[in-house]
Short mmCIF file of C-alpha atoms and ligand atoms in Angstrom, two decimals:
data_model
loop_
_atom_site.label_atom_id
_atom_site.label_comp_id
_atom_site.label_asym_id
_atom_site.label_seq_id
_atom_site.Cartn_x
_atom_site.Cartn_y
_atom_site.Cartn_z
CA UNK A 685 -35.55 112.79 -55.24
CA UNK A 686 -37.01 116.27 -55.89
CA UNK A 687 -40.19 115.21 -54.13
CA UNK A 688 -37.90 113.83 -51.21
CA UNK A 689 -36.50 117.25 -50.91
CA UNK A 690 -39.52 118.90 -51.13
CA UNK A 691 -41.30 116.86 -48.15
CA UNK A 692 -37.77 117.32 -45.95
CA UNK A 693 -38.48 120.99 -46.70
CA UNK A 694 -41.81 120.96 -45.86
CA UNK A 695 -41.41 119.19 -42.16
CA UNK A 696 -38.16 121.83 -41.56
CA UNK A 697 -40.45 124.83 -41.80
CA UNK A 698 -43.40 123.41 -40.14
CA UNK A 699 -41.07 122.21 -37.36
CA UNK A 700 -39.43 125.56 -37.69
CA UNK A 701 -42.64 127.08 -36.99
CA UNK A 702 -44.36 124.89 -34.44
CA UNK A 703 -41.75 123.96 -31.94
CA UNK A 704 -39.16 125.85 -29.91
CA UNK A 705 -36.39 123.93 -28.91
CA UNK A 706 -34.00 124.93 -26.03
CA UNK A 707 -30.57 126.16 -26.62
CA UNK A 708 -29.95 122.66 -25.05
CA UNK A 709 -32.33 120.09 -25.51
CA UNK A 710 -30.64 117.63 -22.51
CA UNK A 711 -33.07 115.76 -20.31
CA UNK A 712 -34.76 116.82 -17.77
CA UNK A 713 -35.97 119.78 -19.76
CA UNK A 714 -40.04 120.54 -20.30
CA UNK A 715 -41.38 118.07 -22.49
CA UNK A 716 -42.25 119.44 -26.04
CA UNK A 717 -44.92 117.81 -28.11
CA UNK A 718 -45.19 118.65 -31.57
CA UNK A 719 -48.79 117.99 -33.42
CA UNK A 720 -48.63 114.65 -33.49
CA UNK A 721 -48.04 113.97 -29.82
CA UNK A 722 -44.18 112.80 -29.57
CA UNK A 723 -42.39 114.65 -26.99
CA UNK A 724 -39.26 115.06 -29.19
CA UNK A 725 -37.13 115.93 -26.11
CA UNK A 726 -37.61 112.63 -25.21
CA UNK A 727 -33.77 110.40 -24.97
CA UNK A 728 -32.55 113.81 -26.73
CA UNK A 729 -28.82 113.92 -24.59
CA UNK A 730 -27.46 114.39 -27.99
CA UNK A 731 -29.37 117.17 -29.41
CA UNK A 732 -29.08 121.08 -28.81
CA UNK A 733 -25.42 122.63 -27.90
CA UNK A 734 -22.77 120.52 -26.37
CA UNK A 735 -22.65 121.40 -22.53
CA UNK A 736 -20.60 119.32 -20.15
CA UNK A 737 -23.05 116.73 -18.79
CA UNK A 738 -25.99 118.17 -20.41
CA UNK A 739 -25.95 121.44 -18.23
CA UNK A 740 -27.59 124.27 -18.44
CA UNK A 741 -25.42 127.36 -20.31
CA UNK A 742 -25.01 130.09 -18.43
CA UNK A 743 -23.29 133.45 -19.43
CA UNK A 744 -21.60 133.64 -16.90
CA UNK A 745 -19.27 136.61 -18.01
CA UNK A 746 -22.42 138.57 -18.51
CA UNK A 747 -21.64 142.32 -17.84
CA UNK A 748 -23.38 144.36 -15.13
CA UNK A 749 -27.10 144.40 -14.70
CA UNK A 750 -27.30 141.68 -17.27
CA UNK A 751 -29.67 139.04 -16.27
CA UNK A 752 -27.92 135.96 -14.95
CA UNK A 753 -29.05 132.59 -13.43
CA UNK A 754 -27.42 131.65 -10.03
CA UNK A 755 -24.83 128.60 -9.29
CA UNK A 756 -22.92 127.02 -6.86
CA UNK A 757 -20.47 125.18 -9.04
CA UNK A 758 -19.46 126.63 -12.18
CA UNK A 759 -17.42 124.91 -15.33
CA UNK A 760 -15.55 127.00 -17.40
CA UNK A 761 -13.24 126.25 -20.21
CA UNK A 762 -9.30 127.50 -20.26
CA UNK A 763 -8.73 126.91 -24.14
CA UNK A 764 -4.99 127.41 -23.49
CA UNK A 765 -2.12 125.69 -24.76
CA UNK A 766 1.13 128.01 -25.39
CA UNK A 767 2.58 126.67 -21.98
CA UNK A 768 3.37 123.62 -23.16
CA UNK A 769 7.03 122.27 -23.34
CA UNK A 770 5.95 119.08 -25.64
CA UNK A 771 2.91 118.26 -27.91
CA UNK A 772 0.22 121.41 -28.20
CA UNK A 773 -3.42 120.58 -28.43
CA UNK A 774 -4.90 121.04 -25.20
CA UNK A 775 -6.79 124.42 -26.17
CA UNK A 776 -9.24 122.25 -27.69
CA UNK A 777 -9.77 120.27 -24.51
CA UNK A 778 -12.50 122.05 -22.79
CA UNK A 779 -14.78 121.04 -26.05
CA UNK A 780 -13.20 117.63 -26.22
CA UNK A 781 -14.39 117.27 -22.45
CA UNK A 782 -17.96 118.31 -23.07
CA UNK A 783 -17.58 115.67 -26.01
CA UNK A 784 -17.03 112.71 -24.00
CA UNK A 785 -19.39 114.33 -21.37
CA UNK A 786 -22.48 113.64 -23.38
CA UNK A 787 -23.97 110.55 -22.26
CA UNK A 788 -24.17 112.00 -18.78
CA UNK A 789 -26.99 113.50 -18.19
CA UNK A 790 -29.06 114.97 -14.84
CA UNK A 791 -31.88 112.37 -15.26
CA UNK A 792 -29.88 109.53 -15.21
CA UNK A 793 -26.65 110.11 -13.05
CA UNK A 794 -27.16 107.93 -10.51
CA UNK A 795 -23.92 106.68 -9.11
CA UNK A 796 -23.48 103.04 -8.89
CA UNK A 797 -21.27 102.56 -6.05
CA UNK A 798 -23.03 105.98 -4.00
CA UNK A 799 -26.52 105.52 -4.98
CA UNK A 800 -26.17 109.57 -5.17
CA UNK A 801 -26.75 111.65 -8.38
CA UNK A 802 -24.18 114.98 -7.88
CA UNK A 803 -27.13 116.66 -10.79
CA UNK A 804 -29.98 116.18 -8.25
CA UNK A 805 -28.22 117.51 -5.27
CA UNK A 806 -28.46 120.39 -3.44
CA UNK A 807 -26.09 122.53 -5.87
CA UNK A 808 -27.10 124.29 -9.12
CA UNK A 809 -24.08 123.18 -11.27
CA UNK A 810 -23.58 125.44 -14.57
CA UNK A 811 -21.41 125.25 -17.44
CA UNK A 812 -20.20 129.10 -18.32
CA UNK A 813 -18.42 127.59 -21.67
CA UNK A 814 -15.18 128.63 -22.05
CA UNK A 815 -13.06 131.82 -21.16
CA UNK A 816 -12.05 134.32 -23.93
CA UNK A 817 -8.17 133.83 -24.11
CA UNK A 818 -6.21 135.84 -26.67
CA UNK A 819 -3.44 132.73 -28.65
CA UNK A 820 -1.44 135.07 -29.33
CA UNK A 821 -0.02 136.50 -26.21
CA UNK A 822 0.27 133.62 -23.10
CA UNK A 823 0.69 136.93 -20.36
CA UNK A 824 -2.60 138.80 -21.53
CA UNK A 825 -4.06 135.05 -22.30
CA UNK A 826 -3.28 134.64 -18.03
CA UNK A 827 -4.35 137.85 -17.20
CA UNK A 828 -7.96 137.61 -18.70
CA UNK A 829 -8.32 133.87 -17.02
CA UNK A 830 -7.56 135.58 -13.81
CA UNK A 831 -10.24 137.84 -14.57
CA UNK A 832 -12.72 135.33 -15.78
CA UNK A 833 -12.29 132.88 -12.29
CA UNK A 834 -12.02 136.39 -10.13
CA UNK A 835 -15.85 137.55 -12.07
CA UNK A 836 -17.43 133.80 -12.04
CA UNK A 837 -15.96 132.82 -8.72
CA UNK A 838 -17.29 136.49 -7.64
CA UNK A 839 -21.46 136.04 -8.16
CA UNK A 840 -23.70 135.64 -5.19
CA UNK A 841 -24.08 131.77 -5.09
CA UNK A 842 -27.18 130.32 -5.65
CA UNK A 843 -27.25 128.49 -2.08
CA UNK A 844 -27.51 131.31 0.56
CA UNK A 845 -25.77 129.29 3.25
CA UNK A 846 -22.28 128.47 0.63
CA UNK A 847 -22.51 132.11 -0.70
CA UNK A 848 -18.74 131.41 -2.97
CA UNK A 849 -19.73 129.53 -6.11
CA UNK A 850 -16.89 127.19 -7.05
CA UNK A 851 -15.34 126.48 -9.81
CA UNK A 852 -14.00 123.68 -11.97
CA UNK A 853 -11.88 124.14 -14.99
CA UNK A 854 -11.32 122.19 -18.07
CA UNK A 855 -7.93 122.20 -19.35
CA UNK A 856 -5.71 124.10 -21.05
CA UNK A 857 -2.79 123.53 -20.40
CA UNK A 858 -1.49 123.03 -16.82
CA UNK A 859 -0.22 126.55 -16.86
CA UNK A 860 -4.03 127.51 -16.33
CA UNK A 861 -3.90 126.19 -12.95
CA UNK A 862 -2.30 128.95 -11.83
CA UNK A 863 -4.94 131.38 -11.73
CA UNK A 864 -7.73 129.24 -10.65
CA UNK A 865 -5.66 129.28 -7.23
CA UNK A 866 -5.08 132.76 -7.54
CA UNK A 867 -8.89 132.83 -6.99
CA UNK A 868 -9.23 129.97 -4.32
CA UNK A 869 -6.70 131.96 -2.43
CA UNK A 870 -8.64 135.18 -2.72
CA UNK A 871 -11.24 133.29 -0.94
CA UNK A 872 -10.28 130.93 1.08
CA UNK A 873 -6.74 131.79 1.68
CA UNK A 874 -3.89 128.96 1.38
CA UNK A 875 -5.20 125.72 0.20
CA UNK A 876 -3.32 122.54 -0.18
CA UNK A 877 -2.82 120.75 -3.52
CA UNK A 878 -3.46 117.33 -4.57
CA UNK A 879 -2.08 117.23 -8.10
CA UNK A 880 -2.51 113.94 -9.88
CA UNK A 881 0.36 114.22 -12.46
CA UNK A 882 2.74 112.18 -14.03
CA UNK A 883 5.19 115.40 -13.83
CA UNK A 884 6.40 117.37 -10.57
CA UNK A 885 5.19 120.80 -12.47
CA UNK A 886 7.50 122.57 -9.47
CA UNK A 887 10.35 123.26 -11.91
CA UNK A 888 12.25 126.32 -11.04
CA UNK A 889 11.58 128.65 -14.40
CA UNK A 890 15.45 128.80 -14.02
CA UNK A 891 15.35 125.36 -14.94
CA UNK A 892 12.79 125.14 -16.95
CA UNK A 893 11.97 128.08 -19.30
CA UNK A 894 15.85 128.12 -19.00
CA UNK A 895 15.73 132.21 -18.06
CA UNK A 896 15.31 133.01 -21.79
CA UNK A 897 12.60 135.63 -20.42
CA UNK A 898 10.06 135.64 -17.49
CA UNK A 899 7.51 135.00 -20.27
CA UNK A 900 9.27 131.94 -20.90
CA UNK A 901 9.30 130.78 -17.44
CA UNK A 902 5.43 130.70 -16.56
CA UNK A 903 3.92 127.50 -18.45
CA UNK A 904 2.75 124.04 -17.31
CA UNK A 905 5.91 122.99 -15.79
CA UNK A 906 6.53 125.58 -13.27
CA UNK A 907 2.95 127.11 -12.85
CA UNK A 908 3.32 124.91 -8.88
CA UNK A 909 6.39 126.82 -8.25
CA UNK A 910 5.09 129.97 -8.78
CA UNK A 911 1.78 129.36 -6.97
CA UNK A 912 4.40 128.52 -4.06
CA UNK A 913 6.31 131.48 -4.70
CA UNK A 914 2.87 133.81 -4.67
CA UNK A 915 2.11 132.49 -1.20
CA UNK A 916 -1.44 130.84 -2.94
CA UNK A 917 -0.62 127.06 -1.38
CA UNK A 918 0.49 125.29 1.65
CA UNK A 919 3.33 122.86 2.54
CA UNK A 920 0.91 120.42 2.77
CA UNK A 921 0.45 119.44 -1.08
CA UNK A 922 0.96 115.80 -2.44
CA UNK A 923 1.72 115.15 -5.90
CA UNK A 924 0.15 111.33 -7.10
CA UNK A 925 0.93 109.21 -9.51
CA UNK A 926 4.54 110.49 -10.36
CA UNK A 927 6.83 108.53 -12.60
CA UNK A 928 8.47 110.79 -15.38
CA UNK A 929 11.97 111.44 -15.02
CA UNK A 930 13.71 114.61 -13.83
CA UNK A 931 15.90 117.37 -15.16
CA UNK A 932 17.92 117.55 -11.97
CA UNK A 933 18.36 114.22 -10.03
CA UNK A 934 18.50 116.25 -6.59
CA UNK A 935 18.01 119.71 -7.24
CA UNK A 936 14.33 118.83 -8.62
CA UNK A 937 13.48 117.01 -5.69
CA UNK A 938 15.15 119.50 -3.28
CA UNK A 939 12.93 122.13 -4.93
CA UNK A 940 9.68 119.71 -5.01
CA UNK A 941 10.07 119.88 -1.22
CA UNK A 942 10.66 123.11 -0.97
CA UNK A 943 7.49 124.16 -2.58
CA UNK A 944 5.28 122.16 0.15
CA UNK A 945 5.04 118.79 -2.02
CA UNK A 946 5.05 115.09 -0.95
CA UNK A 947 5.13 112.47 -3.63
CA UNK A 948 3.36 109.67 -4.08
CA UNK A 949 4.68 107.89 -6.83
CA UNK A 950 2.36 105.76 -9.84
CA UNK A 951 4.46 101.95 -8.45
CA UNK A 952 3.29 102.85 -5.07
CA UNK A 953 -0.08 101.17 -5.85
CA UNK A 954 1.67 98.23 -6.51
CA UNK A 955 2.71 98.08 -2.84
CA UNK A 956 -0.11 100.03 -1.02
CA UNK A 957 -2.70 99.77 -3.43
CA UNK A 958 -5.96 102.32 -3.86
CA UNK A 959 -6.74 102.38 0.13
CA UNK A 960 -3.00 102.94 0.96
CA UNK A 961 -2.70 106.22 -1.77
CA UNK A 962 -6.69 107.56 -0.27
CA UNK A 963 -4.93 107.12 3.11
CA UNK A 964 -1.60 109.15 2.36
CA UNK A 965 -3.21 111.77 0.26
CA UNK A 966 -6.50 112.19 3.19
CA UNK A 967 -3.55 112.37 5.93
CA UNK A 968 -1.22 114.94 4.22
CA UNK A 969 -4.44 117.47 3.49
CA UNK A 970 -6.84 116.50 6.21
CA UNK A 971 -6.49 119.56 8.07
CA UNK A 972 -6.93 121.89 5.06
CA UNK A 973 -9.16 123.01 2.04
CA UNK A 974 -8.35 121.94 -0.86
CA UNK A 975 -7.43 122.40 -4.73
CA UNK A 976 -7.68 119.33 -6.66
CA UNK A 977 -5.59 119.12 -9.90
CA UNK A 978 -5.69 116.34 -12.58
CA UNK A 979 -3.35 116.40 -15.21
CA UNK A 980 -4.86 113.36 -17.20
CA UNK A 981 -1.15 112.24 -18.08
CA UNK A 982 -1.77 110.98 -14.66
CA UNK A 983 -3.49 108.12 -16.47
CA UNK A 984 -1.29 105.05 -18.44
CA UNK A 985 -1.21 106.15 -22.24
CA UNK A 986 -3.50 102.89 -22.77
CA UNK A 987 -5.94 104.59 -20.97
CA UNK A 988 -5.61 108.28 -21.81
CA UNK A 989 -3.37 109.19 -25.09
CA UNK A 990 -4.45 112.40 -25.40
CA UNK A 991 -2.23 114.25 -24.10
CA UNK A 992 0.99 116.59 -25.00
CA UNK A 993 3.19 114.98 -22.48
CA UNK A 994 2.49 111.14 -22.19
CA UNK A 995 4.73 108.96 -19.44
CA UNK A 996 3.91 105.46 -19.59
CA UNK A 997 3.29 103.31 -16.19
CA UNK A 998 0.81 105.34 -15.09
CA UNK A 999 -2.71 104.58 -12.96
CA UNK A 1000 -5.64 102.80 -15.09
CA UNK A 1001 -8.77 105.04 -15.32
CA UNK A 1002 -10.35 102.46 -12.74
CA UNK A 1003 -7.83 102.80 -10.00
CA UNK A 1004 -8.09 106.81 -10.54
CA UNK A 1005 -11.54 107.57 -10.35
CA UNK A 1006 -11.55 104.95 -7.41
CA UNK A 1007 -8.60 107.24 -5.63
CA UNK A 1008 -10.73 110.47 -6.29
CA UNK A 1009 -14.03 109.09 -4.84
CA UNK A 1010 -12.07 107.72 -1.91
CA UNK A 1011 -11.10 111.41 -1.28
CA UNK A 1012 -14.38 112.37 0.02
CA UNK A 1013 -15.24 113.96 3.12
CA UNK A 1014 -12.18 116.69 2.24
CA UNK A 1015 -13.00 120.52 1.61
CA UNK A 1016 -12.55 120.82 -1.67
CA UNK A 1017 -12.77 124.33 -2.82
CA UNK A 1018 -11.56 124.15 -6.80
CA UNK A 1019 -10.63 121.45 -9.21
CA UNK A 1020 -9.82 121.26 -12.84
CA UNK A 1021 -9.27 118.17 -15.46
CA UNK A 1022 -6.00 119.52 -17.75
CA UNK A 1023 -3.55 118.74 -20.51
CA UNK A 1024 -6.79 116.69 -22.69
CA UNK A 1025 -5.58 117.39 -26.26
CA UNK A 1026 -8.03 115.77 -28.69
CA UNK A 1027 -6.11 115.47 -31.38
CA UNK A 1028 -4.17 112.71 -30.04
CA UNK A 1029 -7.49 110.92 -28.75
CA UNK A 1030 -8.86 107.29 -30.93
CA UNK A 1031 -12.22 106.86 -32.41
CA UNK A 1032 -13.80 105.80 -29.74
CA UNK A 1033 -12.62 108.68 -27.52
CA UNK A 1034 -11.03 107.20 -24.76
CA UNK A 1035 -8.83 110.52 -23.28
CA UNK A 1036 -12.56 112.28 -23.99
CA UNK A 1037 -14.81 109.77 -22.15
CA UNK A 1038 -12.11 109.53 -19.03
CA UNK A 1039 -12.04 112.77 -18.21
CA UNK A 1040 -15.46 113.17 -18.50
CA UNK A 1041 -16.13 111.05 -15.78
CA UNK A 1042 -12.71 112.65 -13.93
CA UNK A 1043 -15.13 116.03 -13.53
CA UNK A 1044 -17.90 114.30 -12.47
CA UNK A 1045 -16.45 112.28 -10.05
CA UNK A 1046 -14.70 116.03 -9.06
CA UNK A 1047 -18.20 117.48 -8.86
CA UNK A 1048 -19.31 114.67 -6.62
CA UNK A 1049 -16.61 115.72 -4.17
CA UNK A 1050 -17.29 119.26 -4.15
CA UNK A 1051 -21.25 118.21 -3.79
CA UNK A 1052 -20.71 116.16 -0.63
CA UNK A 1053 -18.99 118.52 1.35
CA UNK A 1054 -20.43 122.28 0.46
CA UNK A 1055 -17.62 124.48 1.78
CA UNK A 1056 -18.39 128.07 3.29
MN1 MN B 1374 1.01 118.69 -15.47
#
């Protein structure tokens, strides 16, 4: 045993002193050969830090004058989950994602169905890790995400002819929507929504937050009301896969309306099936740029039970990324994957490994159609 030890020791220092690995050891990095001749980066997705996909980390927070890589697409973690009006969880999403993200990799993304691989584009996609949000106040929390997608979304992009890098988030709670379209607005101006979502998230905070405070009011229910309210969307916005019930039969819908919403609810596919939803959700944008949103309690429970606020009947992971992939040839300027709250996931990590391939489906979007 002691001798055991001993020899482990032995090939941890020599290692320790012959080889350098990378912060993340993914594919597609240099080969390394140690003495003997194995490239030990070789099939390494697992090794090094966890990045979404195997990315490259970037600081992307770096103060000024710090050194900093370019990008074109950025992910960056909201680990945020005081908005919530059921089961918490959801700050530990952004690492849950990057979990379930592992076995994708830049060297071996080729897309079945496309033939393309989003990692071998034209784009230098980045993950910045995740934003420093305080837990203990939700208003400063907002605040410094504002900050973090106004600094990131604010770099020189690495593409001279799409000079806005864009970004996509990893949920958080929906609440952190809110200030990633604070940002696309900044840039782009009005965008419409697509929010896949088994909730309407338009609640009035009078309704929901009940008017205890205006602290009270902004969380991951009303966070689409108050985008509305701020002038940040359009009245072109479509809500899919709706099917949870509602505080006010009328009033909600009234509201829903009122804050530039159609619905397409999750039985529709029965009727109209995956062509008929790409066809109402292309029509109501078309003319538009546009934020995509994807609250993964979009998905059935079966297929996504991670989550704080699960609604059963919902889409199958299939039919979803099928809808999303039918989307392209839109302008799609910002996206995030939301509500993924580990804690709730199985063993075999089926919330994780779903909206995994949500984002990358989301960065194949954003890849087709570079937006100026
Ligand atoms: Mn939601």
């Amino acid at each position: 045993m002691a001798a055991l030890l001993c020899l482990l020791l032995l090939l941890q220092s020599s290692a320790a002193r012959e080889i350098t690995f990378p912060p993340t050891a993914g594919y597609g990095q240099q080969p390394i050969f140690a003495q003997d001749g194995i490239d030990i980066t070789s099939g390494s997705a697992f090794a090094g830090l966890t990045t979404y996909a195997n990315l490259p980390y970037v600081h992307c927070l770096a103060g000024e004058g710090e050194e900093l890589e370019k990008y074109d697409i950025a992910i960056i973690g909201a680990p945020f989950d005081t908005g919530v009006t059921a089961r918490p969880g959801a700050r530990f999403g952004p690492g849950g994602i990057r979990q379930g993200s592992r076995r994708i990799a830049a060297e071996s993304a080729w897309n079945i169905y496309t033939g393309e691989n989003v990692f071998q584009d034209w784009a230098e996609i980045v993950d910045c890790g995740d934003a420093p949000l305080t837990f203990l106040d939700n208003t400063v929390a907002l605040r410094q995400l504002d900050a973090t997608h106004k600094l990131v979304s604010g770099r020189p992009a690495n593409s001279t002819e799409y000079p806005t890098p864009r970004i996509i988030t990893l949920g958080g709670d929906h609440t952190t929507t809110l200030s990633a379209l604070r940002s696309t607005f900044h840039h782009w101006g009005e965008v419409s929504v697509i929010h896949f979502d088994s909730h309407l998230d338009t609640w009035d905070p009078k309704v929901l937050g009940g008017g205890i405070s205006h602290y009270a009011g902004v969380n991951h229910g009303t966070f689409l009301h108050i985008a509305h309210e701020e002038g940040l969307i359009r009245n072109t916005s479509a809500h899919a896969g709706i099917r949870a019930p509602m505080v006010r039969p009328k009033g909600d819908l009234r509201n829903d309306v009122r804050c530039g919403f159609e619905i397409v609810k999750a039985r529709d596919i029965d009727r109209i099936g995956v062509a008929g939803i790409i066809d109402k959700l292309k029509n109501r944008v078309k003319h538009s740029k546009v934020y995509i949103s994807v609250d993964i309690d979009v998905l059935d429970p079966a297929f996504a039970p991670a989550t704080g606020t699960a609604e059963v009947g919902g889409w199958t992971t299939r039919e979803l990324l099928s809808i999303l992939d039918g989307l392209a040839g839109l302008q799609i300027v910002g996206a995030d994957v939301v509500e993924v709250a580990p804690i709730y996931d199985n063993p075999g990590e089926t919330t994780l490994l779903a909206a995994a391939e949500v984002v990358h489906s989301l960065l194949g979007l954003m890849v087709q159609i570079p937006v100026v």
